Amino acid sequence: MTWPRVGGLRALELGTPGGLREELNRLVLAGEKQATAGLRAEYDEEGEELEHVGERLALLDDDGGQVGTVEVTGLEVVPFAEVPWEFAHAEGEGDADLEEWRAAHRRYWERVGTPVTDETPIVCVRFRLV
């Protein structure tokens, strides 16, 4: 299975449907969220290649409607324990420090059934709203 395409662009579906996705999309559209973290394993499971610098992605709502377009400005894959504060802060989700970011992301991934360890590869995608 591949990720959805909208208008020829790969989709970017942040968080889980409902309030979380609405809030994350709001942060992107306000210019506050300029990065997102994903699990490398999800790309492998879905048969998707990593994003690349310059690629444009369709930001989708719960109904698959495009609410915006972002352009990838940076990408790296690092172990969970090595995600830097600069990246975590760019996610724009209000975390006070790296420990809070890590705790929140551990809780999220556990809740969706994919707990992480310090060694879990994380795809760190930076982007800008276009």
C-alpha positions as CSV (number, residue, x, y, z in Angstrom):
1,M,0.0,0.0,0.0
2,T,1.2,3.5,-0.8
3,W,0.4,6.8,0.8
4,P,-2.4,8.8,-0.8
5,R,-1.7,11.2,-3.6
6,V,-3.5,14.5,-4.1
7,G,-3.0,16.5,-7.2
8,G,0.1,14.5,-8.0
9,L,1.6,15.2,-4.6
10,R,2.3,12.7,-1.8
11,A,0.1,13.3,1.2
12,L,1.2,14.5,4.6
13,E,-1.3,13.3,7.2
14,L,-0.2,14.6,10.6
15,G,-1.0,12.7,13.9
16,T,-4.2,10.7,14.1
17,P,-7.6,11.8,12.7
18,G,-9.7,14.1,14.8
19,G,-8.6,16.8,17.2
20,L,-4.9,16.0,17.0
21,R,-4.8,16.3,13.2
22,E,-6.8,19.5,13.3
23,E,-4.4,21.1,15.9
24,L,-1.3,20.0,14.0
25,N,-2.7,21.3,10.7
26,R,-3.6,24.6,12.4
27,L,0.0,24.9,13.7
28,V,1.4,24.3,10.1
29,L,-1.0,26.8,8.6
30,A,0.0,29.4,11.2
31,G,3.7,28.9,10.4
32,E,4.4,27.5,13.9
33,K,5.0,23.9,13.0
34,Q,7.9,23.5,10.5
35,A,8.9,19.9,11.1
36,T,7.4,16.5,11.8
37,A,8.9,13.2,13.1
38,G,7.9,9.7,11.8
39,L,8.9,6.2,12.3
40,R,11.3,4.8,9.6
41,A,9.6,1.5,10.0
42,E,6.3,3.0,8.7
43,Y,8.0,3.9,5.4
44,D,9.2,0.3,5.0
45,E,5.8,-1.2,5.9
46,E,4.0,1.0,3.4
47,G,6.7,0.6,0.6
48,E,7.3,4.4,0.6
49,E,10.5,6.2,-0.1
50,L,11.7,8.9,2.2
51,E,10.8,12.5,1.3
52,H,13.5,14.5,-0.4
53,V,14.5,18.2,-0.1
54,G,12.4,20.2,-2.6
55,E,9.5,17.7,-2.6
56,R,6.1,19.2,-2.1
57,L,3.5,17.4,0.0
58,A,-0.2,17.9,0.2
59,L,-1.3,18.6,3.8
60,L,-4.5,16.7,4.3
61,D,-7.4,16.9,6.7
62,D,-9.4,14.0,8.1
63,D,-11.5,13.8,4.9
64,G,-8.5,13.6,2.6
65,G,-9.0,17.2,1.5
66,Q,-5.9,19.3,0.9
67,V,-5.7,22.2,3.4
68,G,-2.2,23.3,2.4
69,T,1.1,22.5,0.6
70,V,4.5,22.2,2.3
71,E,7.9,21.9,0.7
72,V,10.6,19.7,2.3
73,T,13.6,21.7,3.4
74,G,15.5,19.0,5.3
75,L,15.5,15.4,6.2
76,E,17.6,13.1,8.4
77,V,17.1,9.7,10.0
78,V,18.4,9.5,13.6
79,P,17.9,7.2,16.6
80,F,15.0,8.4,18.8
81,A,17.5,9.3,21.6
82,E,19.5,11.5,19.2
83,V,16.7,13.7,17.9
84,P,18.1,17.2,18.6
85,W,16.2,19.9,20.5
86,E,16.5,22.2,17.5
87,F,14.4,19.8,15.5
88,A,12.0,19.0,18.3
89,H,11.4,22.8,18.8
90,A,10.7,23.2,15.1
91,E,7.8,20.8,15.5
92,G,6.1,23.7,17.2
93,E,4.0,21.7,19.5
94,G,4.8,23.7,22.6
95,D,7.2,21.3,24.3
96,A,9.3,23.1,26.9
97,D,12.4,21.0,26.4
98,L,13.7,17.8,24.8
99,E,12.7,15.6,27.7
100,E,9.0,16.8,27.3
101,W,9.2,16.2,23.5
102,R,10.5,12.7,24.0
103,A,7.9,11.8,26.6
104,A,5.0,13.1,24.5
105,H,6.2,11.3,21.4
106,R,6.8,8.0,23.4
107,R,3.2,8.3,24.7
108,Y,1.8,9.0,21.2
109,W,3.6,6.1,19.5
110,E,2.6,3.7,22.4
111,R,-1.0,4.8,22.1
112,V,-1.0,4.0,18.3
113,G,0.6,0.6,18.9
114,T,4.2,1.3,18.0
115,P,6.3,1.9,21.1
116,V,9.8,3.3,20.5
117,T,13.1,2.6,22.1
118,D,16.1,4.9,22.2
119,E,17.5,3.1,19.1
120,T,14.3,3.4,17.0
121,P,15.1,5.2,13.7
122,I,13.1,8.4,13.4
123,V,12.6,10.3,10.2
124,C,13.0,14.0,10.9
125,V,11.3,16.0,8.2
126,R,11.7,19.8,8.1
127,F,9.3,21.8,5.8
128,R,7.9,25.2,5.0
129,L,4.4,26.2,4.1
130,V,4.1,27.3,0.4
